[in-house]
Coordinates of C-alpha atoms and ligand atoms in Angstrom, one line a residue:
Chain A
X1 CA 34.0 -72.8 -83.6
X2 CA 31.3 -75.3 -83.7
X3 CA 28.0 -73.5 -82.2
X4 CA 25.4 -75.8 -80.3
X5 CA 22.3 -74.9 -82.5
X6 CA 19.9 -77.5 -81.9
X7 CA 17.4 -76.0 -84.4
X8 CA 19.6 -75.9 -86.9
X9 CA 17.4 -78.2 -89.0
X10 CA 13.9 -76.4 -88.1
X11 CA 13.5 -75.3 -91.4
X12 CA 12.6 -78.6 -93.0
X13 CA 9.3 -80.6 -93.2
X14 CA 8.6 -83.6 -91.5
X15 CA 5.6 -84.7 -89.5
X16 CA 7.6 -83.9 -86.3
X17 CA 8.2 -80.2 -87.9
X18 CA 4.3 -79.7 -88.6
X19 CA 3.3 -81.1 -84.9
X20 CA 1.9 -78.8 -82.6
X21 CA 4.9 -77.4 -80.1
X22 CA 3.2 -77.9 -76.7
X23 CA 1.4 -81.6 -77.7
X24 CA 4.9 -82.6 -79.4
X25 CA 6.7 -81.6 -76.3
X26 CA 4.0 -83.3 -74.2
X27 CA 4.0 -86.8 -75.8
X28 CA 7.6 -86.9 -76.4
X29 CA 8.8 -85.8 -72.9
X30 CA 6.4 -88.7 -71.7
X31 CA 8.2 -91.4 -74.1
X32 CA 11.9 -90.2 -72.9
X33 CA 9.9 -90.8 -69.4
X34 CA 9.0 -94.4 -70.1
X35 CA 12.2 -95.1 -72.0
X36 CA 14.7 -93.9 -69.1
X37 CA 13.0 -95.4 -66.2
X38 CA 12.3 -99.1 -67.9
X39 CA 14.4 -101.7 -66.2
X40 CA 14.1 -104.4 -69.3
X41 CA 17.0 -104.6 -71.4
X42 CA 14.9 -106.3 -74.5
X43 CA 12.9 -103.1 -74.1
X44 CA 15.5 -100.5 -73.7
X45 CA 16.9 -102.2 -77.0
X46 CA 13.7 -101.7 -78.6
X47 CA 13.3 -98.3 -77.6
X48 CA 16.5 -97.6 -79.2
X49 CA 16.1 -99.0 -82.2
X50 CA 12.5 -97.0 -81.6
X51 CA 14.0 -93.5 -81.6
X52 CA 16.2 -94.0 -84.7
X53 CA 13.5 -94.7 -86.8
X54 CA 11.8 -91.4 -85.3
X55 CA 14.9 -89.7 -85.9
X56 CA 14.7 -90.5 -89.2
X57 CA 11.0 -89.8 -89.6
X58 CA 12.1 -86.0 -88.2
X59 CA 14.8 -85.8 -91.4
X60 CA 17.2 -84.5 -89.2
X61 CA 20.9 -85.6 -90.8
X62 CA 22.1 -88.7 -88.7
X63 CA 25.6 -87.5 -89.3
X64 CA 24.3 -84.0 -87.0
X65 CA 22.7 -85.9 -84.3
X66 CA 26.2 -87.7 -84.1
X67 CA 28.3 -85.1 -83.5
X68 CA 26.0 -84.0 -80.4
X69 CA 25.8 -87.8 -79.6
X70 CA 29.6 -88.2 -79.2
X71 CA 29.7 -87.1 -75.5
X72 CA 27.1 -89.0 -74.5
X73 CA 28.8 -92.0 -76.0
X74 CA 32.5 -91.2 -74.2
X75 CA 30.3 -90.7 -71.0
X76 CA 28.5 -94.6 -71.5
X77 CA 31.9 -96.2 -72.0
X78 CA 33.3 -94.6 -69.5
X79 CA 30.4 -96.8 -66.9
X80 CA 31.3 -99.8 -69.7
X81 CA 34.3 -99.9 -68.0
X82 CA 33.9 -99.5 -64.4
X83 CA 30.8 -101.4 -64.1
X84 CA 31.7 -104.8 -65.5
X85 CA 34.4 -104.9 -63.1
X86 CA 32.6 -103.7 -59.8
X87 CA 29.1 -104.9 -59.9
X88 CA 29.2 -108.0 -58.0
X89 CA 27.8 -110.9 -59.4
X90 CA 28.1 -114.1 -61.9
X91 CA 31.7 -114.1 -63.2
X92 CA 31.6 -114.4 -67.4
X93 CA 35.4 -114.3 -67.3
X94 CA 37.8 -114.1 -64.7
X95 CA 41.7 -112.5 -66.0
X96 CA 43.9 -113.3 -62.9
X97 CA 42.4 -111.1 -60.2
X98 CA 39.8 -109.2 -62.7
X99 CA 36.4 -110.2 -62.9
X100 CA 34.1 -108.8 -65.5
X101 CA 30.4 -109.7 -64.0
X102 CA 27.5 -110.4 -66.1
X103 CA 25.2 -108.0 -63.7
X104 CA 27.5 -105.2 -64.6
X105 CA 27.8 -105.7 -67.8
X106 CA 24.1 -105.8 -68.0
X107 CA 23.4 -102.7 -66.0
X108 CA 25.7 -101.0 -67.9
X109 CA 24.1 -101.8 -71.1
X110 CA 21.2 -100.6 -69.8
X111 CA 22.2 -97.3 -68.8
X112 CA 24.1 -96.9 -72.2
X113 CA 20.9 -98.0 -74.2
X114 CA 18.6 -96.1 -72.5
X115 CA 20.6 -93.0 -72.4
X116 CA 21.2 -93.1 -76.1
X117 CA 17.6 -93.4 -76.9
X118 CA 16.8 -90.7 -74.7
X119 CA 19.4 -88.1 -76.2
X120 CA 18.0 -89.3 -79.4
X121 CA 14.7 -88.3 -78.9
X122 CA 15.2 -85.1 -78.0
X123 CA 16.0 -84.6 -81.4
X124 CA 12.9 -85.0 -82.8
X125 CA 11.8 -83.0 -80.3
X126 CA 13.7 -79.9 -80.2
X127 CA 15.6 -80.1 -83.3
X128 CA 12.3 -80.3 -85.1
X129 CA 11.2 -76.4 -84.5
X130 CA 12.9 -73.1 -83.9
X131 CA 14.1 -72.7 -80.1
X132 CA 11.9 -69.2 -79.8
X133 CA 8.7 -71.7 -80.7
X134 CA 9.9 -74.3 -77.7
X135 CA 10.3 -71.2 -75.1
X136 CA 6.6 -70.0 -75.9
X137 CA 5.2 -73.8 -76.0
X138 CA 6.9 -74.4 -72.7
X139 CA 5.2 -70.9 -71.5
X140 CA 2.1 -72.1 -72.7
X141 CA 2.4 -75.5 -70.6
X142 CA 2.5 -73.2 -67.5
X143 CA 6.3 -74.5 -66.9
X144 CA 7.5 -72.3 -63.8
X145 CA 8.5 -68.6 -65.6
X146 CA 11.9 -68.8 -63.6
X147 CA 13.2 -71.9 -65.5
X148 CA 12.3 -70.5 -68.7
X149 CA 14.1 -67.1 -68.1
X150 CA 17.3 -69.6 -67.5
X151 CA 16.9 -71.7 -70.3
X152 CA 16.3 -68.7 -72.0
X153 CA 19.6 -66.7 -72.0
X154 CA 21.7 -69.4 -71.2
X155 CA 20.7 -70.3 -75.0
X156 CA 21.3 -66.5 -76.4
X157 CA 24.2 -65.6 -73.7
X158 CA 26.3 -69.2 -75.0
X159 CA 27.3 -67.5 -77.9
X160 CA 28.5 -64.8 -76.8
X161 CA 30.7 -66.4 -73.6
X162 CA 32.0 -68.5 -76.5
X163 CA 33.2 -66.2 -78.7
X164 CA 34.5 -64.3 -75.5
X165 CA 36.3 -67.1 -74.3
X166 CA 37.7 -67.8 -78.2
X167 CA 38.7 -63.9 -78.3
X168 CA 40.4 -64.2 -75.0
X169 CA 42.9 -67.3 -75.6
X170 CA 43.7 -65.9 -79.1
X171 CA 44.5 -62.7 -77.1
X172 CA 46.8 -65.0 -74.9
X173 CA 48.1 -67.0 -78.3
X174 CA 48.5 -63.8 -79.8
X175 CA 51.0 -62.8 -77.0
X176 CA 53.1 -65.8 -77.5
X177 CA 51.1 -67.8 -74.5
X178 CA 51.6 -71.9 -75.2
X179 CA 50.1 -74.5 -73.9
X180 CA 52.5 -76.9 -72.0
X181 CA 52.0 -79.1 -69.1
X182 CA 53.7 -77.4 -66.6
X183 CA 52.2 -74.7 -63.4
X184 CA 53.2 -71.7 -66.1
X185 CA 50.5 -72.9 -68.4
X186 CA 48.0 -73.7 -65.6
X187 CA 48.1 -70.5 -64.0
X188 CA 48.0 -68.5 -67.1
X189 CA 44.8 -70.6 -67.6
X190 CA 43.0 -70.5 -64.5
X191 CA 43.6 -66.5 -64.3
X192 CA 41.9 -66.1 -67.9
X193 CA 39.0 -68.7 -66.8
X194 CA 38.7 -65.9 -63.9
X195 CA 38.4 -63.3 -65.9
X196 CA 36.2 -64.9 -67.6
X197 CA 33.7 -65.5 -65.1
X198 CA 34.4 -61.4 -63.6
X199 CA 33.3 -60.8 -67.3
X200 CA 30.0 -63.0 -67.2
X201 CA 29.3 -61.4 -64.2
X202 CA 29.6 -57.8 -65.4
X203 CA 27.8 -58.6 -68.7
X204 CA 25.1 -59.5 -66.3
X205 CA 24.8 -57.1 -65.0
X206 CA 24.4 -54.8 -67.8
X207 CA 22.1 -57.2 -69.0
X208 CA 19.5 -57.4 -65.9
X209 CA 20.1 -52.9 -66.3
X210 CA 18.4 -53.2 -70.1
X211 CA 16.2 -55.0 -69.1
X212 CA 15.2 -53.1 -65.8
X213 CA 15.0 -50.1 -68.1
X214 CA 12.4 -51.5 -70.7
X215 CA 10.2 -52.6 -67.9
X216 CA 11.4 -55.6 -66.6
X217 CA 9.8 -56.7 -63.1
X218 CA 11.1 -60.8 -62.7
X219 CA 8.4 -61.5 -65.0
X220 CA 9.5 -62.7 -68.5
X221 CA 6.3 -61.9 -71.4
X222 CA 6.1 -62.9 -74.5
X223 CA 3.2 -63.0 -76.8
X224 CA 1.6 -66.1 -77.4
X225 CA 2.5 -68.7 -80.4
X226 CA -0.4 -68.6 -83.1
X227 CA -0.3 -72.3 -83.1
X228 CA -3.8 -73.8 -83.4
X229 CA -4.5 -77.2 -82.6
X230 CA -6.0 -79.4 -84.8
X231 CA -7.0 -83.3 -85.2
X232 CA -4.0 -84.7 -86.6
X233 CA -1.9 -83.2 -83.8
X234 CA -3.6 -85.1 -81.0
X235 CA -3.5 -88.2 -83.3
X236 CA 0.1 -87.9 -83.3
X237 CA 0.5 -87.1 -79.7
X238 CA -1.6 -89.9 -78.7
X239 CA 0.1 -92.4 -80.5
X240 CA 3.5 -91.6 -79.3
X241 CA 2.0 -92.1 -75.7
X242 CA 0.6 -95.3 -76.5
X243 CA 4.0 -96.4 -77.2
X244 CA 5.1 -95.0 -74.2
X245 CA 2.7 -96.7 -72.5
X246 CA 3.2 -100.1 -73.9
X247 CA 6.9 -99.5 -73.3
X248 CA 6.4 -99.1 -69.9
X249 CA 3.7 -102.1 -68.9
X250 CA 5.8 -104.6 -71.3
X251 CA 9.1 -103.5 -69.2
X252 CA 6.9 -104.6 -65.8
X253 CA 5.7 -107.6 -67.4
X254 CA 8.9 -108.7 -69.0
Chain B
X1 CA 10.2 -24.3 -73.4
X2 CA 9.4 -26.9 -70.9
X3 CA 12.3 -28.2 -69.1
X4 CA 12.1 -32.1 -68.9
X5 CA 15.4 -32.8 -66.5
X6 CA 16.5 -31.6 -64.5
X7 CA 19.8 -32.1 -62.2
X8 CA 21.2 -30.5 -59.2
X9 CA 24.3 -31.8 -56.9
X10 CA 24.4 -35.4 -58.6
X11 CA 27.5 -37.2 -56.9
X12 CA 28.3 -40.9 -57.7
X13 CA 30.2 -43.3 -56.2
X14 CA 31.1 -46.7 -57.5
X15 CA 31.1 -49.8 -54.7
X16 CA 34.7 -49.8 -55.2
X17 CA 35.2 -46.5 -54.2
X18 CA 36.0 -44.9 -57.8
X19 CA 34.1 -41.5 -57.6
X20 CA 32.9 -41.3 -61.0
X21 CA 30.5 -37.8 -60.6
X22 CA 30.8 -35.4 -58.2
X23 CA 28.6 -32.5 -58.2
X24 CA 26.5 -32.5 -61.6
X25 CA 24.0 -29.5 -62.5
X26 CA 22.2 -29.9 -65.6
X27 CA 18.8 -28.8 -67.0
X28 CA 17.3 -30.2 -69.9
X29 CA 14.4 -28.5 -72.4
X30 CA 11.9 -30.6 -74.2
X31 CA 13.4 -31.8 -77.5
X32 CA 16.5 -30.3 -77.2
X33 CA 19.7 -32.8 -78.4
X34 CA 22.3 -32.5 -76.4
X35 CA 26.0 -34.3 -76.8
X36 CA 28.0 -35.7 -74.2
X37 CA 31.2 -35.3 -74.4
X38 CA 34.8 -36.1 -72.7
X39 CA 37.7 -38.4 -72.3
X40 CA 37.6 -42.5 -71.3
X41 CA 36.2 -42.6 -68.0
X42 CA 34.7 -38.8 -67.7
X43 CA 31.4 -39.9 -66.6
X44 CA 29.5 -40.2 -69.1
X45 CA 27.8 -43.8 -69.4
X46 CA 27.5 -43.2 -65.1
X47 CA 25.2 -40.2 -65.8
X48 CA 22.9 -41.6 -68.4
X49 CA 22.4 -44.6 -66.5
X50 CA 21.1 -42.2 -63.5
X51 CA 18.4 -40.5 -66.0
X52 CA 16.6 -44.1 -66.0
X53 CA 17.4 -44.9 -62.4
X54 CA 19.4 -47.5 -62.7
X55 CA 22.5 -45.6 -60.8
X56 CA 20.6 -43.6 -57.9
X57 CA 23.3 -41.1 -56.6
X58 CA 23.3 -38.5 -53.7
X59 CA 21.7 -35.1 -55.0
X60 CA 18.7 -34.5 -57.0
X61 CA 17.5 -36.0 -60.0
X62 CA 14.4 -34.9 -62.1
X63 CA 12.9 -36.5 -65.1
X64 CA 9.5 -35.4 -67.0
X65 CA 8.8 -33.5 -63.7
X66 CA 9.4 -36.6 -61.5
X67 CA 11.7 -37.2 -58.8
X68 CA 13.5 -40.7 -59.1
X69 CA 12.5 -43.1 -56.3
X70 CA 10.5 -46.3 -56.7
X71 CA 7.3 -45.0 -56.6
X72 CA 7.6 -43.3 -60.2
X73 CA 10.3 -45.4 -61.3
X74 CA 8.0 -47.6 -63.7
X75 CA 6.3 -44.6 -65.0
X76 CA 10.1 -42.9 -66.0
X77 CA 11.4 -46.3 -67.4
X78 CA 8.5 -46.2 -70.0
X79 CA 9.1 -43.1 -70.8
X80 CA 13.1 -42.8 -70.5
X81 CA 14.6 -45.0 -73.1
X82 CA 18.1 -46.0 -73.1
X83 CA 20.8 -47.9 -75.9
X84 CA 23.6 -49.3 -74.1
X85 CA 27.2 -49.2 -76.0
X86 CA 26.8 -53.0 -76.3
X87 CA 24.2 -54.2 -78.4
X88 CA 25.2 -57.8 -76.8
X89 CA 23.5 -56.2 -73.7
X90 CA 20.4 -55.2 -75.5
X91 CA 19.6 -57.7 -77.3
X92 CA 18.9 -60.6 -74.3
X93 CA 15.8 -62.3 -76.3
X94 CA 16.4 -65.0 -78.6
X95 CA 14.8 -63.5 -81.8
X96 CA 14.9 -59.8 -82.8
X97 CA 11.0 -59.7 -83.0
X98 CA 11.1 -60.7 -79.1
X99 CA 13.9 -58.0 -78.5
X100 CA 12.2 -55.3 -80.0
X101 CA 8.7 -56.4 -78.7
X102 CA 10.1 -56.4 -75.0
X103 CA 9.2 -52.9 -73.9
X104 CA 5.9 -52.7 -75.1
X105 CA 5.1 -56.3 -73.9
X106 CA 5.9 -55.0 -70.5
X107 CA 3.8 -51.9 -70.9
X108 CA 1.0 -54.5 -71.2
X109 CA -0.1 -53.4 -74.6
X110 CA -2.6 -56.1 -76.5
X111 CA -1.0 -57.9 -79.0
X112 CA -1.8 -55.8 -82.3
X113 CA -0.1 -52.7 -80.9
X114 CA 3.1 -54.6 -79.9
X115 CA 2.8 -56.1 -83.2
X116 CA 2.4 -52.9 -84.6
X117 CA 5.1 -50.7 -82.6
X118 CA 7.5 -53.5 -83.4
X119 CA 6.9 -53.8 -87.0
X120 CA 7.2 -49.6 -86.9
X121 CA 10.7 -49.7 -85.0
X122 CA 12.4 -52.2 -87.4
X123 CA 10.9 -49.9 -90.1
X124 CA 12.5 -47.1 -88.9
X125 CA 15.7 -48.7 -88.6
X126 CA 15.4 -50.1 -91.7
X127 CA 15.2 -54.1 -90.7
X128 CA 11.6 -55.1 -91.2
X129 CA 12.8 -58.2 -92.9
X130 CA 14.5 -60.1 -89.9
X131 CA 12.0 -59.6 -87.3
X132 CA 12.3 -63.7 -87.2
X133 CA 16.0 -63.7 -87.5
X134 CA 17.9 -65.1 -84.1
X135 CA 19.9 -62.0 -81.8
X136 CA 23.0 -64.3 -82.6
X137 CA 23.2 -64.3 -86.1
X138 CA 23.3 -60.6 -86.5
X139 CA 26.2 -59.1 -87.5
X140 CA 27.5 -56.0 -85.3
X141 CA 25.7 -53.0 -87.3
X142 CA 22.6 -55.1 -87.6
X143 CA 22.7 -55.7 -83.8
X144 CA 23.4 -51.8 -82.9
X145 CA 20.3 -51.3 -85.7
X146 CA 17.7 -53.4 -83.8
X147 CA 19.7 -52.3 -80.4
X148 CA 17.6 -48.9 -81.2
X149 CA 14.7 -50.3 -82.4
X150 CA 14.2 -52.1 -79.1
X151 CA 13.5 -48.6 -77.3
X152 CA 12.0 -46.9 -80.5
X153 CA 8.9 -49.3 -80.1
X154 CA 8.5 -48.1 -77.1
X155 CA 6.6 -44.7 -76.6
X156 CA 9.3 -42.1 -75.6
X157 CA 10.2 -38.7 -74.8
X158 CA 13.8 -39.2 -74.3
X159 CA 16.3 -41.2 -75.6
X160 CA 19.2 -41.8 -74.6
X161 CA 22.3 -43.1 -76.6
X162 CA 25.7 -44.2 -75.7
X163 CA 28.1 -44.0 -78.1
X164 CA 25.6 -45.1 -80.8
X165 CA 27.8 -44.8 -83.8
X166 CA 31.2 -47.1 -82.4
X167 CA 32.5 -49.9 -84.9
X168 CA 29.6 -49.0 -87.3
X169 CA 30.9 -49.0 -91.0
X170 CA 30.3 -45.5 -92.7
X171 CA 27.5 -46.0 -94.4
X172 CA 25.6 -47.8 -91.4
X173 CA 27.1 -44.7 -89.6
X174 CA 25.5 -42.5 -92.1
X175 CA 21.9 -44.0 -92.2
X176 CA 22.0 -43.9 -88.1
X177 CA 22.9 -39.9 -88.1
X178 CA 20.0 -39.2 -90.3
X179 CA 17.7 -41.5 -88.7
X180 CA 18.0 -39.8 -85.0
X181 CA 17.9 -36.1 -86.8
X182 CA 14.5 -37.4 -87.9
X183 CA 13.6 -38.1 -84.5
X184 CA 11.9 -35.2 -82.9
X185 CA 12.5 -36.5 -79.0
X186 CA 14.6 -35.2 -77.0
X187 CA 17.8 -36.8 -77.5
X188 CA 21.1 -37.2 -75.1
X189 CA 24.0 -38.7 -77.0
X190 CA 27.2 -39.8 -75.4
X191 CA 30.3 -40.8 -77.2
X192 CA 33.5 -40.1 -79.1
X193 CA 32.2 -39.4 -82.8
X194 CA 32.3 -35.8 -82.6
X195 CA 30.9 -35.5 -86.4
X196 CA 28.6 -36.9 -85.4
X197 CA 27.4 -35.1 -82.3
X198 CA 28.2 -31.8 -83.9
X199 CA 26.0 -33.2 -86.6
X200 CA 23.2 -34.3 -84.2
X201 CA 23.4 -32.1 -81.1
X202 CA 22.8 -28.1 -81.0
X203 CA 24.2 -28.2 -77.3
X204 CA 27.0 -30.1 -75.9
X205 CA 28.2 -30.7 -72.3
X206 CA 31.9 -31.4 -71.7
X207 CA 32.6 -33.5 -69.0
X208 CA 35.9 -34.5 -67.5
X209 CA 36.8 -36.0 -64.1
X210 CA 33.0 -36.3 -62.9
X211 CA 32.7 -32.6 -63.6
X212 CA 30.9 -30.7 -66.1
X213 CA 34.0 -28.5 -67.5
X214 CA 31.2 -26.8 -70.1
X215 CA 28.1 -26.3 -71.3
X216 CA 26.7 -24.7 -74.3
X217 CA 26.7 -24.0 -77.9
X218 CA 28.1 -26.9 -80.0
X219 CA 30.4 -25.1 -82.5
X220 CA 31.8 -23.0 -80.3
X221 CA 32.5 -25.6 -77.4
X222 CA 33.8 -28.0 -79.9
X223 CA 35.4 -25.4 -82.1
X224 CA 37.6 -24.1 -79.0
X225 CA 41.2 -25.8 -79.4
X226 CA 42.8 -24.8 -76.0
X227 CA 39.7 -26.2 -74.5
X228 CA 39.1 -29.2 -76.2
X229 CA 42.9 -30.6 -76.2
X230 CA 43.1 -29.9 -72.1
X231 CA 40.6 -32.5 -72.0
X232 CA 42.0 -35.0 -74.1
X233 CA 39.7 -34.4 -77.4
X234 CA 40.4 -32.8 -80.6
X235 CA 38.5 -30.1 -82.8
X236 CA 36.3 -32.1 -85.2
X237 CA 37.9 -31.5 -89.5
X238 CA 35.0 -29.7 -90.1
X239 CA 35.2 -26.9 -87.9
X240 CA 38.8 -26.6 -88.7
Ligands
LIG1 N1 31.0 -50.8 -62.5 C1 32.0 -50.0 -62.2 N2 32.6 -50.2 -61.0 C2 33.6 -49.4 -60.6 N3 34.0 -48.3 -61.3 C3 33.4 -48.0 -62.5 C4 32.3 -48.9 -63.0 N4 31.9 -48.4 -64.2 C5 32.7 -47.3 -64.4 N5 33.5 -47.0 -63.4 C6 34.5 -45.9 -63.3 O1 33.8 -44.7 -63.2 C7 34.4 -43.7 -64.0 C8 33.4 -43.2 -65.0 O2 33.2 -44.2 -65.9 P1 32.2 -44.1 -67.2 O3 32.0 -45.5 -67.7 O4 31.0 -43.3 -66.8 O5 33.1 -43.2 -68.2 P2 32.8 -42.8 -69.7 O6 32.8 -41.3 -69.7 O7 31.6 -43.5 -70.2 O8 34.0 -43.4 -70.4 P3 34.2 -44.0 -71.9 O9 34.3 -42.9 -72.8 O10 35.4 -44.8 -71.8 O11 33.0 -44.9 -72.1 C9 35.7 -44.3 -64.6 O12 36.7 -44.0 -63.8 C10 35.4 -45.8 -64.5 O13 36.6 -46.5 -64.2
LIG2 MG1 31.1 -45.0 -71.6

């Protein structure tokens, strides 16, 4: 089963891998920023073109970031094809009683470029150190202890629900269950999808009780990164808002 | 010797309505190791969990001297440690350093001793090379391994173990068994490896039904057919 480990590639060495966690975060979080709100379509097309060339600079394998890209890209032509034809505006073509509008098609572009570029980025920015390293930067930046904790174990609890929900249907194959479209199959399915969430919810549980019993008060501690800061980060950092930046007066201007 | 628990009239009922102790007496002396023992669904995960206060049932329940209520709750938990049957459960940080640094993070130790305690546990269970290994990559043994050392780093009197030894291979099996005869705390151990309780434990406490059907000497509990079969366990090969 394929596992959703974004770090997978946190062992190599780029400058995005040598960056300081919290500053990388930082200035990269603010470029997504400028990227997804920017309401120029030159610009969004630049900020994709932007993002594949930091991709590259982070030597994460294009043929990885693709396989996490490919929902994101079902999800953009999914609005490719409503939009054209409800956005009212100037006709391009006109098929009987279809219209495909030029303001859709261009709003839809947008969306899609914009929210390529921003799934790209993210790349470079998580994929570029180990997940642990991200939860202690973001404890570091003083993000909200509660949000942590859930980023937290839904990242170490997803493997295990997956290979619980694998074990489960290959119990249920095992027994000679089939899929087939008929109510058979659908209510074989939704009693196992209850079971598992009766499972989740036990594993909880047990979970919040070992955690109670090694001292656990709501409070999640860890001990701080031994990431310095030095010169080279900031540089980094501040030319990846300066781009940002620029982004986001050009898209006003523009 | 000092008597470190101590338990008198311990009834427990699940929200559901399954009564799963009813009417549990038991004293405890300082490092004494003591097996539990009995059927699926005796009781016997239910009354370790009450020793740490996570189950609070009717009747009386005494740990290093303290009664269980909130006030000396914190002050038992860091003192009381316990290994669930699931390392899954265990193991809720991402890496194994973070899992085995929980407890002493939490006792608000500065950061050389938890670096130090942790480094120590891993030792102990033999894993110091993957303190920066993920909790998902482990494979079952490694994750019941580093399942222990999450409590060893902390700073214990009791331990308690449930079913420590299930789905280990035999040499992993092995290299557990001597590792918690080394350890001079006092020890509860639940499960179904009767080798390996016999092997552990001087003492062992039968339990069937939310009862306590006996209490005493391991051999000669263990080594008592009649007795053992009416509860649905067997006499361990090596006392045949
Ligand atoms: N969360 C729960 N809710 C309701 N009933 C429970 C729960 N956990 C356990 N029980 C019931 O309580 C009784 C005692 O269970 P317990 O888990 O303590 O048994 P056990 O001796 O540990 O068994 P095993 O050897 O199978 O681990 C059983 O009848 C069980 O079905
Ligand atoms: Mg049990």
């Amino acid at each position: 089963m394929h596992l959703p480990e974004i770090d997978k590639y946190a062992h190599l060495s780029s400058p995005f891998h040598s960056w300081n966690p919290r500053i990388k975060l930082i200035s990269i979080f603010l470029l997504i920023l400028s990227i997804v709100l920017n309401p120029n379509l030159i610009i969004a097309s630049f900020a994709l073109l932007l993002a594949i060339v930091l991709v590259f600079l982070s030597k994460i394998p294009f043929s990885f970031v693709l396989i996490h890209l490919r929902w994101v890209l079902l999800f953009c032509l999914f609005f490719f094809i409503i939009m054209p034809l409800t956005v009212p505006g100037n006709e391009i073509i006109r098929l009987n009683f279809v219209s495909i509008s030029w303001e859709g098609t261009k709003y839809a572009s947008l969306i899609t470029l914009r929210a390529i570029s921003a799934v790209l980025l993210i790349f470079p920015m998580l994929g570029t150190m180990r997940f642990d390293a991200t939860i202690k930067a973001l404890q570091r930046l003083k993000v909200p202890n509660k949000f942590i904790q859930m980023i937290m174990f839904t990242y170490r609890y997803i493997f295990v629900f997956m290979e619980e929900t694998r074990r489960m249907f290959i119990a249920a194959n095992a027994r000679v269950f089939k899929k087939r479209t008929n109510i058979r199959t659908l209510k074989i399915i939704s009693n196992l999808i209850g079971m598992l969430f009766i499972h989740s919810f036990e594993r909880t549980q047990n979970i919040y009780n070992s955690m109670v019993s090694r001292g656990y008060t709501g409070y999640l501690k860890t001990l701080d990164d031994d990431f310095r800061l030095c010169g080279k980060d900031f540089l980094k950092g501040f030319f990846i808002v300066a781009i940002a930046l620029i982004l986001t007066i050009t898209g006003r201007i523009l | 010797m000092k008597e470190i628990i101590n338990i008198k009239g311990l009834k427990y009922t699940y929200p559901d309505g399954t009564t799963a102790l009813c009417g549990i007496d038991l004293t405890v002396s300082e490092e004494e190791s003591i097996g539990l023992i009995g059927p699926n669904g005796a009781g016997k995960s239910t009354l370790l969990l009450h020793l740490n206060g996570i189950l609070r049932g009717k009747g009386q329940v005494q740990v290093l001297g303290l009664e269980i209520d909130d006030k000396n709750l914190i002050s038992i938990r860091s003192k009381v440690g316990l290994v669930f049957q699931d390392p899954e459960n265990q193991l809720f940080m991402p890496t194994v350093f973070d899992n085995v640094a929980f407890g002493p993070i939490n006792t608000d130790l500065e950061k050389y001793r938890v670096e130090d305690s942790v480094r120590k546990a891993l030792e102990e269970v033999e894993m110091e090379e993957s303190a920066q290994r993920y909790a998902h990559h482990l494979s079952f043994g490694e994750k019941k391994r580093i399942a222990l050392a999450t409590v060893l780093s902390m700073n214990l009197e009791i331990l308690l173990l449930d079913e420590p030894t299930s789905n280990l291979d035999p040499r992993a099996r092995r290299h557990l068994i001597k590792l918690l005869k080394g350890f001079r705390v006092t020890k509860i151990v639940a499960g179904h490896d009767l080798e390996m309780i016999l092997d552990i434990c001087n003492r062992v406490v039968l339990l069937d039904q939310g009862k306590i059907i006996a209490n005493g000497e391991s051999k000669e509990i263990m080594g008592n057919k009649s007795l053992m079969e009416a509860h649905g366990l067997e006499v361990p090969l090596s006392l045949l």
